[in-house]
Amino acid sequence: MGQKHIRLGALVLTLALALTACAPAAPGGASSEPSASTSQPLDTDEVVMQDMIPTIQPEPEPEPQPVLTQEDIDAALAQVMERYKAAGVTVATVERGQLSQAGAWGWAVKNQREMTPDTKIRIASISKVVVAMCALAMAEDGLLDLDAPLSTYWGDRAVNPYSKSQPTVQDLMTHTSSLKNLEPVRGLSKQRSLLNSKSTWRSMEPGNGGYWAYSNFGVSVLGTTLELAAQQTLDDYLQQRFLEPIGAKASFLGGRLSEDEVATLYTTGGVGRTAAAHAGQSVPKDIGGASLYFAGGYTTSSVDMAKLVAILANDGVYKEPLYEGIEVTDVETGTQLVVAQPVPGKFKETRYLLAESVENMETPRFAVDLKDYAPFEQCLVLRRQEDVLGQDVLYYHTGSAYGVFSLMTYNPGTQNGVVVITTGASRNMNERGMYALCYDLMEILYEKMEENPV
C-alpha cells in the first residue's frame, strides 16, 4: 500500500511538469517561468490532489524487552550454590525498569517447605530504603517537610543542646542526625523522652559527613517521625501508597503475614527466628508502636522488593505489562481456551514518585571512607559506588540480622537491578562491603542482562 502512495505522488508531479512544459509562451516572448517578483497561481485540482496524498508514518520502534530467561536464573543459582552453603536463597531481577525474572533455591522451612521467590523474609536493613521511599512520598503528598527540624514533629524540647543547627528528617536518612546510636525503643513516649534528654545527643553539627555513624536508632526515630507527620502508622501509609497499588504483599509487621508465607530465619549454627514466631508478632496500631521494626523488620519477598526497586530504577514509575487474550486449543480435550499473554513492548505506567524525588534520594551527600570499611557515597539511605558488578554506577543497600544476608542494587542508567535474600549463609563480606554470595549471584545476572543489548 505504501508503494502505491509513493507512485501516485510521482505521477502528480510528472503531470504538473508536463502541463508546465506545454503551456504557451508568455506575451512578448518572455519566459514562461515566474520571475522573483511575480507569482503564478496553481491549479486548484492539482492542490487538491496533492493534499489527498497520505503521509507515510514510520512504525514506532518497539521498546527493548528483558533478555533474562527463567533458565538463566536457575543456572545462575546452581552455579553460585556450588561454591556457597545456605539454607535458602531467593532472587528477583529488574530489567529496563520492569520486574523480569525470579527464582529460589533451598528451604523456607527445612525439610518442610521449599523456598520460593514469593516467600516472605525479614529483609533486615534494606528496610531503611522502604522508610526513605515513604519519606519522599510524604513530602510529595504535603505531609512532611524534609528540611524541617525534628522539633517540628516532636516538640520544642527535642533538640541537640550542643549544636547551633538542628537535625532534619534528611539528616536522619544520611546517618548524620547527631543522635547517638542507642538501642531502638518501642513506643512514642519512650522515644520522646530520649529525644528530650541531653545524654542522647552527640556534640556535632547535624549533616556533617565527617561524623557519619550508622544508626538503627536514628531510623527508628525517622519512622516514627513520619507517623507523626502523617498522623497514621507508617505501615498503613506504605500499604496504601505503594504496596496495594503494585500488588505487593509485605509489611513492617510480621503479624500481618501468615506463618505459611514466611521463612524461618536460619543462622549457620541453628535457627535465628522461626516462621511461627515472626508471624505471631503483635500488630501495633498506635503511632510509635512499631518503632522497633523500621530499621530492619520489613518482611517481603524478593519479587515484591524488586517491585519497589523497579520504581527507583525507572525514575519513580512502575511499569506493568499489558495483556491480550490469545485463543489456544487444549491438545488433550480440543477445547478452545483464551490465554492472557503480555503484549510485547506495551505497558501500563504509573508514577509513584516524582523523578525529582528519586533524584534527591540518589544524590550523594558525602563520601564515607572508614578504616576496615568499603568506601561509598552516602545518599538518602541509599549508598552509591562506581565501577562495581560490571556497572558504571550502582545504588544499593545491604541487610543482615537473625541469619539473613541480603543485598539490593540497581543502575539508573540501564534501569536494571537485582534483589537477593539469603538465610543460613556465612557472613562473608567482600572488598566492596557486600555479602559475597549475593554479590557473586548478581555479577552473573548483570553480565547476562547485558549479553544481548538491544
PDB file of C-alpha atoms in Angstrom, residues 141-437:
ATOM      1  CA  ASP A 141       1.889  14.479  49.443  1.00  0.00           C
ATOM      2  CA  GLY A 142       2.407  17.623  51.530  1.00  0.00           C
ATOM      3  CA  LEU A 143       2.563  15.713  54.806  1.00  0.00           C
ATOM      4  CA  LEU A 144       6.268  16.129  55.570  1.00  0.00           C
ATOM      5  CA  ASP A 145       8.980  18.765  55.256  1.00  0.00           C
ATOM      6  CA  LEU A 146      12.304  17.024  54.639  1.00  0.00           C
ATOM      7  CA  ASP A 147      14.228  20.115  55.750  1.00  0.00           C
ATOM      8  CA  ALA A 148      12.240  20.801  58.916  1.00  0.00           C
ATOM      9  CA  PRO A 149      13.981  20.245  62.282  1.00  0.00           C
ATOM     10  CA  LEU A 150      12.835  17.220  64.254  1.00  0.00           C
ATOM     11  CA  SER A 151      11.322  19.520  66.881  1.00  0.00           C
ATOM     12  CA  THR A 152       8.626  20.378  64.302  1.00  0.00           C
ATOM     13  CA  TYR A 153       7.194  16.919  64.866  1.00  0.00           C
ATOM     14  CA  TRP A 154       8.490  16.018  68.335  1.00  0.00           C
ATOM     15  CA  GLY A 155       8.111  19.279  70.243  1.00  0.00           C
ATOM     16  CA  ASP A 156      10.396  22.135  71.253  1.00  0.00           C
ATOM     17  CA  ARG A 157      12.478  20.055  73.687  1.00  0.00           C
ATOM     18  CA  ALA A 158      13.606  17.576  71.021  1.00  0.00           C
ATOM     19  CA  VAL A 159      16.791  19.480  70.172  1.00  0.00           C
ATOM     20  CA  ASN A 160      20.530  18.908  70.253  1.00  0.00           C
ATOM     21  CA  PRO A 161      21.770  21.203  73.045  1.00  0.00           C
ATOM     22  CA  TYR A 162      25.344  21.093  71.726  1.00  0.00           C
ATOM     23  CA  SER A 163      24.574  22.345  68.214  1.00  0.00           C
ATOM     24  CA  LYS A 164      23.522  25.671  66.722  1.00  0.00           C
ATOM     25  CA  SER A 165      21.721  23.980  63.841  1.00  0.00           C
ATOM     26  CA  GLN A 166      19.197  21.225  64.435  1.00  0.00           C
ATOM     27  CA  PRO A 167      18.859  17.844  62.714  1.00  0.00           C
ATOM     28  CA  THR A 168      16.326  17.472  59.919  1.00  0.00           C
ATOM     29  CA  VAL A 169      14.473  14.495  58.512  1.00  0.00           C
ATOM     30  CA  GLN A 170      17.077  14.278  55.745  1.00  0.00           C
ATOM     31  CA  ASP A 171      19.891  14.148  58.316  1.00  0.00           C
ATOM     32  CA  LEU A 172      18.281  11.028  59.764  1.00  0.00           C
ATOM     33  CA  MET A 173      18.475   9.483  56.286  1.00  0.00           C
ATOM     34  CA  THR A 174      22.225  10.144  55.977  1.00  0.00           C
ATOM     35  CA  HIS A 175      23.148   8.910  59.488  1.00  0.00           C
ATOM     36  CA  THR A 176      24.299  12.408  60.455  1.00  0.00           C
ATOM     37  CA  SER A 177      21.456  13.411  62.770  1.00  0.00           C
ATOM     38  CA  SER A 178      23.848  13.860  65.747  1.00  0.00           C
ATOM     39  CA  LEU A 179      21.819  11.281  67.704  1.00  0.00           C
ATOM     40  CA  LYS A 180      23.853   8.638  69.495  1.00  0.00           C
ATOM     41  CA  ASN A 181      23.356   5.126  68.170  1.00  0.00           C
ATOM     42  CA  LEU A 182      21.262   3.887  71.061  1.00  0.00           C
ATOM     43  CA  GLU A 183      19.209   0.711  71.037  1.00  0.00           C
ATOM     44  CA  PRO A 184      15.819   1.388  69.414  1.00  0.00           C
ATOM     45  CA  VAL A 185      12.921   1.502  71.856  1.00  0.00           C
ATOM     46  CA  ARG A 186       9.232   0.809  71.374  1.00  0.00           C
ATOM     47  CA  GLY A 187       6.602   3.476  71.903  1.00  0.00           C
ATOM     48  CA  LEU A 188       6.118   7.168  71.338  1.00  0.00           C
ATOM     49  CA  SER A 189       6.629   8.293  74.932  1.00  0.00           C
ATOM     50  CA  LYS A 190       9.922   6.421  75.349  1.00  0.00           C
ATOM     51  CA  GLN A 191      11.304   7.873  72.132  1.00  0.00           C
ATOM     52  CA  ARG A 192      10.209  11.393  73.043  1.00  0.00           C
ATOM     53  CA  SER A 193      11.827  11.039  76.446  1.00  0.00           C
ATOM     54  CA  LEU A 194      15.127  10.093  74.805  1.00  0.00           C
ATOM     55  CA  LEU A 195      14.957  12.947  72.293  1.00  0.00           C
ATOM     56  CA  ASN A 196      14.347  15.375  75.146  1.00  0.00           C
ATOM     57  CA  SER A 197      17.438  14.150  77.018  1.00  0.00           C
ATOM     58  CA  LYS A 198      20.875  15.776  76.631  1.00  0.00           C
ATOM     59  CA  SER A 199      22.573  12.406  77.005  1.00  0.00           C
ATOM     60  CA  THR A 200      21.012  11.202  73.727  1.00  0.00           C
ATOM     61  CA  TRP A 201      22.887  13.739  71.613  1.00  0.00           C
ATOM     62  CA  ARG A 202      26.424  13.971  70.261  1.00  0.00           C
ATOM     63  CA  SER A 203      28.468  17.149  70.229  1.00  0.00           C
ATOM     64  CA  MET A 204      28.486  17.735  66.452  1.00  0.00           C
ATOM     65  CA  GLU A 205      26.762  19.767  63.783  1.00  0.00           C
ATOM     66  CA  PRO A 206      23.987  17.732  62.098  1.00  0.00           C
ATOM     67  CA  GLY A 207      24.584  16.890  58.462  1.00  0.00           C
ATOM     68  CA  ASN A 208      28.395  16.773  58.843  1.00  0.00           C
ATOM     69  CA  GLY A 209      29.576  13.704  56.926  1.00  0.00           C
ATOM     70  CA  GLY A 210      32.787  13.662  58.923  1.00  0.00           C
ATOM     71  CA  TYR A 211      30.746  12.449  61.899  1.00  0.00           C
ATOM     72  CA  TRP A 212      28.836   9.775  59.960  1.00  0.00           C
ATOM     73  CA  ALA A 213      27.676   6.951  62.240  1.00  0.00           C
ATOM     74  CA  TYR A 214      25.349   4.209  61.033  1.00  0.00           C
ATOM     75  CA  SER A 215      22.323   4.344  63.315  1.00  0.00           C
ATOM     76  CA  ASN A 216      19.414   1.930  63.662  1.00  0.00           C
ATOM     77  CA  PHE A 217      18.111   4.173  66.430  1.00  0.00           C
ATOM     78  CA  GLY A 218      18.086   7.126  64.054  1.00  0.00           C
ATOM     79  CA  VAL A 219      15.992   5.227  61.511  1.00  0.00           C
ATOM     80  CA  SER A 220      13.558   4.090  64.193  1.00  0.00           C
ATOM     81  CA  VAL A 221      13.141   7.771  65.096  1.00  0.00           C
ATOM     82  CA  LEU A 222      12.756   8.568  61.387  1.00  0.00           C
ATOM     83  CA  GLY A 223       9.921   6.063  61.011  1.00  0.00           C
ATOM     84  CA  THR A 224       8.041   7.444  63.991  1.00  0.00           C
ATOM     85  CA  THR A 225       8.628  10.996  62.724  1.00  0.00           C
ATOM     86  CA  LEU A 226       6.861  10.008  59.518  1.00  0.00           C
ATOM     87  CA  GLU A 227       3.979   8.640  61.552  1.00  0.00           C
ATOM     88  CA  LEU A 228       3.699  11.905  63.492  1.00  0.00           C
ATOM     89  CA  ALA A 229       3.747  13.870  60.251  1.00  0.00           C
ATOM     90  CA  ALA A 230       1.083  11.722  58.572  1.00  0.00           C
ATOM     91  CA  GLN A 231      -0.907  11.035  61.734  1.00  0.00           C
ATOM     92  CA  GLN A 232      -1.171   7.370  60.836  1.00  0.00           C
ATOM     93  CA  THR A 233       1.022   4.308  61.179  1.00  0.00           C
ATOM     94  CA  LEU A 234       3.832   4.041  58.674  1.00  0.00           C
ATOM     95  CA  ASP A 235       2.778   0.544  57.692  1.00  0.00           C
ATOM     96  CA  ASP A 236      -0.739   1.706  56.845  1.00  0.00           C
ATOM     97  CA  TYR A 237       0.679   4.536  54.729  1.00  0.00           C
ATOM     98  CA  LEU A 238       3.052   2.136  52.964  1.00  0.00           C
ATOM     99  CA  GLN A 239       0.252  -0.287  52.152  1.00  0.00           C
ATOM    100  CA  GLN A 240      -1.973   2.418  50.673  1.00  0.00           C
ATOM    101  CA  ARG A 241       0.697   4.475  48.886  1.00  0.00           C
ATOM    102  CA  PHE A 242       2.817   1.717  47.344  1.00  0.00           C
ATOM    103  CA  LEU A 243       2.139  -1.934  48.125  1.00  0.00           C
ATOM    104  CA  GLU A 244      -1.555  -2.392  47.382  1.00  0.00           C
ATOM    105  CA  PRO A 245      -1.441  -0.493  44.048  1.00  0.00           C
ATOM    106  CA  ILE A 246       1.550  -2.519  42.748  1.00  0.00           C
ATOM    107  CA  GLY A 247       0.192  -5.834  44.012  1.00  0.00           C
ATOM    108  CA  ALA A 248       2.871  -6.436  46.639  1.00  0.00           C
ATOM    109  CA  LYS A 249       2.269  -8.248  49.928  1.00  0.00           C
ATOM    110  CA  ALA A 250       4.776  -7.166  52.564  1.00  0.00           C
ATOM    111  CA  SER A 251       4.854  -5.345  55.890  1.00  0.00           C
ATOM    112  CA  PHE A 252       6.973  -3.879  58.653  1.00  0.00           C
ATOM    113  CA  LEU A 253       4.793  -6.020  60.933  1.00  0.00           C
ATOM    114  CA  GLY A 254       5.333  -9.773  60.801  1.00  0.00           C
ATOM    115  CA  GLY A 255       1.937 -10.301  62.369  1.00  0.00           C
ATOM    116  CA  ARG A 256       0.259  -9.110  59.174  1.00  0.00           C
ATOM    117  CA  LEU A 257       1.570 -12.196  57.379  1.00  0.00           C
ATOM    118  CA  SER A 258       0.661 -15.842  57.839  1.00  0.00           C
ATOM    119  CA  GLU A 259       3.102 -18.497  59.046  1.00  0.00           C
ATOM    120  CA  ASP A 260       2.923 -20.445  55.771  1.00  0.00           C
ATOM    121  CA  GLU A 261       4.040 -17.334  53.827  1.00  0.00           C
ATOM    122  CA  VAL A 262       7.091 -16.585  55.983  1.00  0.00           C
ATOM    123  CA  ALA A 263      10.532 -18.225  56.026  1.00  0.00           C
ATOM    124  CA  THR A 264      12.263 -19.443  59.150  1.00  0.00           C
ATOM    125  CA  LEU A 265      15.496 -17.490  59.550  1.00  0.00           C
ATOM    126  CA  TYR A 266      18.492 -19.788  59.888  1.00  0.00           C
ATOM    127  CA  THR A 267      21.970 -18.985  61.120  1.00  0.00           C
ATOM    128  CA  THR A 268      24.994 -21.165  60.410  1.00  0.00           C
ATOM    129  CA  GLY A 269      24.522 -22.658  63.864  1.00  0.00           C
ATOM    130  CA  GLY A 270      20.760 -23.082  64.082  1.00  0.00           C
ATOM    131  CA  VAL A 271      17.576 -21.034  63.994  1.00  0.00           C
ATOM    132  CA  GLY A 272      17.575 -17.251  64.216  1.00  0.00           C
ATOM    133  CA  ARG A 273      13.807 -16.916  64.302  1.00  0.00           C
ATOM    134  CA  THR A 274      11.027 -19.351  63.398  1.00  0.00           C
ATOM    135  CA  ALA A 275       8.315 -18.555  60.885  1.00  0.00           C
ATOM    136  CA  ALA A 276       5.730 -19.089  63.620  1.00  0.00           C
ATOM    137  CA  ALA A 277       7.426 -16.610  65.962  1.00  0.00           C
ATOM    138  CA  HIS A 278       7.707 -13.985  63.254  1.00  0.00           C
ATOM    139  CA  ALA A 279       4.117 -14.301  62.044  1.00  0.00           C
ATOM    140  CA  GLY A 280       2.959 -14.325  65.664  1.00  0.00           C
ATOM    141  CA  GLN A 281       4.201 -10.815  66.401  1.00  0.00           C
ATOM    142  CA  SER A 282       1.665  -8.292  67.638  1.00  0.00           C
ATOM    143  CA  VAL A 283       0.388  -5.641  65.225  1.00  0.00           C
ATOM    144  CA  PRO A 284       0.577  -2.258  66.983  1.00  0.00           C
ATOM    145  CA  LYS A 285      -1.964   0.283  65.803  1.00  0.00           C
ATOM    146  CA  ASP A 286      -0.744   3.345  67.663  1.00  0.00           C
ATOM    147  CA  ILE A 287       1.871   5.838  66.473  1.00  0.00           C
ATOM    148  CA  GLY A 288       5.316   4.789  67.701  1.00  0.00           C
ATOM    149  CA  GLY A 289       4.224   1.242  68.478  1.00  0.00           C
ATOM    150  CA  ALA A 290       6.184  -0.256  65.560  1.00  0.00           C
ATOM    151  CA  SER A 291       9.374   1.768  66.049  1.00  0.00           C
ATOM    152  CA  LEU A 292      11.476  -1.361  66.644  1.00  0.00           C
ATOM    153  CA  TYR A 293      10.770  -2.618  63.121  1.00  0.00           C
ATOM    154  CA  PHE A 294      11.599   0.372  60.909  1.00  0.00           C
ATOM    155  CA  ALA A 295      15.365  -0.130  60.823  1.00  0.00           C
ATOM    156  CA  GLY A 296      15.278  -3.825  59.956  1.00  0.00           C
ATOM    157  CA  GLY A 297      11.917  -5.529  60.339  1.00  0.00           C
ATOM    158  CA  TYR A 298      10.444  -5.160  56.864  1.00  0.00           C
ATOM    159  CA  THR A 299       9.272  -8.578  55.711  1.00  0.00           C
ATOM    160  CA  THR A 300       8.916  -9.136  51.986  1.00  0.00           C
ATOM    161  CA  SER A 301       9.764 -11.474  49.131  1.00  0.00           C
ATOM    162  CA  SER A 302      12.491 -10.899  46.573  1.00  0.00           C
ATOM    163  CA  VAL A 303       9.775 -10.336  43.970  1.00  0.00           C
ATOM    164  CA  ASP A 304       7.901  -7.711  45.968  1.00  0.00           C
ATOM    165  CA  MET A 305      11.112  -5.921  46.973  1.00  0.00           C
ATOM    166  CA  ALA A 306      12.148  -5.879  43.312  1.00  0.00           C
ATOM    167  CA  LYS A 307       8.878  -4.095  42.504  1.00  0.00           C
ATOM    168  CA  LEU A 308       9.950  -1.211  44.745  1.00  0.00           C
ATOM    169  CA  VAL A 309      13.448  -1.286  43.229  1.00  0.00           C
ATOM    170  CA  ALA A 310      11.817  -1.051  39.785  1.00  0.00           C
ATOM    171  CA  ILE A 311      10.140   2.213  40.830  1.00  0.00           C
ATOM    172  CA  LEU A 312      13.520   3.687  41.794  1.00  0.00           C
ATOM    173  CA  ALA A 313      15.299   2.330  38.710  1.00  0.00           C
ATOM    174  CA  ASN A 314      12.610   3.794  36.452  1.00  0.00           C
ATOM    175  CA  ASP A 315      12.687   7.326  37.942  1.00  0.00           C
ATOM    176  CA  GLY A 316       9.568   6.833  40.046  1.00  0.00           C
ATOM    177  CA  VAL A 317       7.395   4.989  37.502  1.00  0.00           C
ATOM    178  CA  TYR A 318       6.125   1.426  37.878  1.00  0.00           C
ATOM    179  CA  LYS A 319       5.717  -0.488  34.605  1.00  0.00           C
ATOM    180  CA  GLU A 320       3.251  -3.348  34.318  1.00  0.00           C
ATOM    181  CA  PRO A 321       2.852  -5.400  31.127  1.00  0.00           C
ATOM    182  CA  LEU A 322      -0.413  -5.148  29.224  1.00  0.00           C
ATOM    183  CA  TYR A 323      -2.059  -8.448  28.337  1.00  0.00           C
ATOM    184  CA  GLU A 324      -4.195  -9.642  25.444  1.00  0.00           C
ATOM    185  CA  GLY A 325      -6.300 -12.774  25.126  1.00  0.00           C
ATOM    186  CA  ILE A 326      -4.932 -15.414  22.760  1.00  0.00           C
ATOM    187  CA  GLU A 327      -7.104 -18.342  21.674  1.00  0.00           C
ATOM    188  CA  VAL A 328      -5.388 -21.714  22.044  1.00  0.00           C
ATOM    189  CA  THR A 329      -6.587 -25.288  21.721  1.00  0.00           C
ATOM    190  CA  ASP A 330      -6.124 -27.792  24.509  1.00  0.00           C
ATOM    191  CA  VAL A 331      -4.294 -30.628  22.763  1.00  0.00           C
ATOM    192  CA  GLU A 332      -5.857 -33.268  25.026  1.00  0.00           C
ATOM    193  CA  THR A 333      -9.515 -32.168  25.006  1.00  0.00           C
ATOM    194  CA  GLY A 334      -9.708 -29.998  21.893  1.00  0.00           C
ATOM    195  CA  THR A 335     -11.300 -27.255  23.995  1.00  0.00           C
ATOM    196  CA  GLN A 336     -10.783 -23.672  22.865  1.00  0.00           C
ATOM    197  CA  LEU A 337      -9.200 -21.596  25.629  1.00  0.00           C
ATOM    198  CA  VAL A 338      -8.350 -17.914  25.926  1.00  0.00           C
ATOM    199  CA  VAL A 339      -4.930 -17.393  27.497  1.00  0.00           C
ATOM    200  CA  ALA A 340      -3.666 -13.993  28.633  1.00  0.00           C
ATOM    201  CA  GLN A 341      -0.277 -13.159  27.178  1.00  0.00           C
ATOM    202  CA  PRO A 342       1.759  -9.955  27.567  1.00  0.00           C
ATOM    203  CA  VAL A 343       1.783  -7.642  24.577  1.00  0.00           C
ATOM    204  CA  PRO A 344       5.435  -7.100  23.587  1.00  0.00           C
ATOM    205  CA  GLY A 345       6.588  -3.568  24.263  1.00  0.00           C
ATOM    206  CA  LYS A 346       3.261  -2.400  25.733  1.00  0.00           C
ATOM    207  CA  PHE A 347       2.967  -1.342  29.387  1.00  0.00           C
ATOM    208  CA  LYS A 348       0.762   0.363  31.877  1.00  0.00           C
ATOM    209  CA  GLU A 349       2.924   3.024  33.507  1.00  0.00           C
ATOM    210  CA  THR A 350       2.003   4.547  36.882  1.00  0.00           C
ATOM    211  CA  ARG A 351       4.048   7.198  38.651  1.00  0.00           C
ATOM    212  CA  TYR A 352       4.561   6.634  42.393  1.00  0.00           C
ATOM    213  CA  LEU A 353       7.398   9.114  42.974  1.00  0.00           C
ATOM    214  CA  LEU A 354       8.374  12.244  41.104  1.00  0.00           C
ATOM    215  CA  ALA A 355      11.601  11.998  39.141  1.00  0.00           C
ATOM    216  CA  GLU A 356      12.892  14.880  41.277  1.00  0.00           C
ATOM    217  CA  SER A 357      12.250  12.854  44.444  1.00  0.00           C
ATOM    218  CA  VAL A 358      14.187   9.871  43.125  1.00  0.00           C
ATOM    219  CA  GLU A 359      16.997  12.202  42.058  1.00  0.00           C
ATOM    220  CA  ASN A 360      17.056  13.670  45.565  1.00  0.00           C
ATOM    221  CA  MET A 361      17.230  10.204  47.056  1.00  0.00           C
ATOM    222  CA  GLU A 362      20.110   9.292  44.719  1.00  0.00           C
ATOM    223  CA  THR A 363      22.159  12.484  45.150  1.00  0.00           C
ATOM    224  CA  PRO A 364      25.418  11.813  47.037  1.00  0.00           C
ATOM    225  CA  ARG A 365      25.824  13.980  50.143  1.00  0.00           C
ATOM    226  CA  PHE A 366      29.379  12.977  51.074  1.00  0.00           C
ATOM    227  CA  ALA A 367      31.830  10.087  50.882  1.00  0.00           C
ATOM    228  CA  VAL A 368      32.241   7.566  53.678  1.00  0.00           C
ATOM    229  CA  ASP A 369      35.728   6.069  53.865  1.00  0.00           C
ATOM    230  CA  LEU A 370      36.382   4.436  57.206  1.00  0.00           C
ATOM    231  CA  LYS A 371      39.074   2.014  58.289  1.00  0.00           C
ATOM    232  CA  ASP A 372      38.131  -1.603  57.526  1.00  0.00           C
ATOM    233  CA  TYR A 373      35.031  -0.393  55.703  1.00  0.00           C
ATOM    234  CA  ALA A 374      34.455  -0.324  51.948  1.00  0.00           C
ATOM    235  CA  PRO A 375      34.230   3.331  50.766  1.00  0.00           C
ATOM    236  CA  PHE A 376      30.965   4.553  49.277  1.00  0.00           C
ATOM    237  CA  GLU A 377      28.970   7.741  48.726  1.00  0.00           C
ATOM    238  CA  GLN A 378      26.110   8.303  51.149  1.00  0.00           C
ATOM    239  CA  CYS A 379      22.794   9.328  49.621  1.00  0.00           C
ATOM    240  CA  LEU A 380      19.384   9.446  51.313  1.00  0.00           C
ATOM    241  CA  VAL A 381      19.672   5.970  52.898  1.00  0.00           C
ATOM    242  CA  LEU A 382      20.929   4.571  49.576  1.00  0.00           C
ATOM    243  CA  ARG A 383      24.635   4.073  49.014  1.00  0.00           C
ATOM    244  CA  ARG A 384      26.453   4.667  45.745  1.00  0.00           C
ATOM    245  CA  GLN A 385      29.548   3.081  44.234  1.00  0.00           C
ATOM    246  CA  GLU A 386      31.129   3.308  40.788  1.00  0.00           C
ATOM    247  CA  ASP A 387      32.696   0.522  38.703  1.00  0.00           C
ATOM    248  CA  VAL A 388      31.121  -2.313  40.644  1.00  0.00           C
ATOM    249  CA  LEU A 389      29.485  -5.538  39.417  1.00  0.00           C
ATOM    250  CA  GLY A 390      30.436  -4.537  35.882  1.00  0.00           C
ATOM    251  CA  GLN A 391      28.292  -1.374  36.157  1.00  0.00           C
ATOM    252  CA  ASP A 392      29.495   2.196  35.823  1.00  0.00           C
ATOM    253  CA  VAL A 393      27.395   3.112  38.877  1.00  0.00           C
ATOM    254  CA  LEU A 394      25.198   1.242  41.345  1.00  0.00           C
ATOM    255  CA  TYR A 395      22.870   2.302  44.130  1.00  0.00           C
ATOM    256  CA  TYR A 396      22.472  -0.307  46.823  1.00  0.00           C
ATOM    257  CA  HIS A 397      21.858  -1.317  50.410  1.00  0.00           C
ATOM    258  CA  THR A 398      22.753  -4.381  52.435  1.00  0.00           C
ATOM    259  CA  GLY A 399      20.954  -6.144  55.265  1.00  0.00           C
ATOM    260  CA  SER A 400      21.885  -8.667  57.972  1.00  0.00           C
ATOM    261  CA  ALA A 401      20.026  -9.961  61.034  1.00  0.00           C
ATOM    262  CA  TYR A 402      18.982 -13.310  62.527  1.00  0.00           C
ATOM    263  CA  GLY A 403      20.950 -15.194  59.872  1.00  0.00           C
ATOM    264  CA  VAL A 404      19.663 -13.182  56.888  1.00  0.00           C
ATOM    265  CA  PHE A 405      22.155 -11.597  54.493  1.00  0.00           C
ATOM    266  CA  SER A 406      20.514  -9.517  51.790  1.00  0.00           C
ATOM    267  CA  LEU A 407      21.519  -7.113  49.038  1.00  0.00           C
ATOM    268  CA  MET A 408      19.570  -4.870  46.668  1.00  0.00           C
ATOM    269  CA  THR A 409      21.228  -2.981  43.800  1.00  0.00           C
ATOM    270  CA  TYR A 410      20.187  -1.060  40.699  1.00  0.00           C
ATOM    271  CA  ASN A 411      21.726   1.007  37.916  1.00  0.00           C
ATOM    272  CA  PRO A 412      19.559   4.008  36.929  1.00  0.00           C
ATOM    273  CA  GLY A 413      21.377   4.267  33.596  1.00  0.00           C
ATOM    274  CA  THR A 414      20.432   0.795  32.360  1.00  0.00           C
ATOM    275  CA  GLN A 415      17.363   0.586  34.643  1.00  0.00           C
ATOM    276  CA  ASN A 416      18.485  -2.904  35.646  1.00  0.00           C
ATOM    277  CA  GLY A 417      18.525  -4.172  39.236  1.00  0.00           C
ATOM    278  CA  VAL A 418      18.724  -7.302  41.390  1.00  0.00           C
ATOM    279  CA  VAL A 419      17.467  -8.297  44.850  1.00  0.00           C
ATOM    280  CA  VAL A 420      18.991 -11.289  46.646  1.00  0.00           C
ATOM    281  CA  ILE A 421      17.922 -12.559  50.088  1.00  0.00           C
ATOM    282  CA  THR A 422      19.630 -15.481  51.853  1.00  0.00           C
ATOM    283  CA  THR A 423      19.162 -17.364  55.108  1.00  0.00           C
ATOM    284  CA  GLY A 424      21.650 -19.680  56.787  1.00  0.00           C
ATOM    285  CA  ALA A 425      24.675 -18.442  54.814  1.00  0.00           C
ATOM    286  CA  SER A 426      28.029 -17.432  56.277  1.00  0.00           C
ATOM    287  CA  ARG A 427      28.770 -13.764  56.892  1.00  0.00           C
ATOM    288  CA  ASN A 428      31.279 -13.476  54.076  1.00  0.00           C
ATOM    289  CA  MET A 429      31.689  -9.832  53.025  1.00  0.00           C
ATOM    290  CA  ASN A 430      33.894  -8.904  50.073  1.00  0.00           C
ATOM    291  CA  GLU A 431      36.103  -5.860  49.500  1.00  0.00           C
ATOM    292  CA  ARG A 432      33.105  -3.901  48.196  1.00  0.00           C
ATOM    293  CA  GLY A 433      31.305  -4.216  51.507  1.00  0.00           C
ATOM    294  CA  MET A 434      28.696  -6.570  50.050  1.00  0.00           C
ATOM    295  CA  TYR A 435      27.869 -10.156  51.021  1.00  0.00           C
ATOM    296  CA  ALA A 436      29.837 -12.476  48.753  1.00  0.00           C
ATOM    297  CA  LEU A 437      27.062 -14.947  47.921  1.00  0.00           C
TER     298      LEU A 437
END
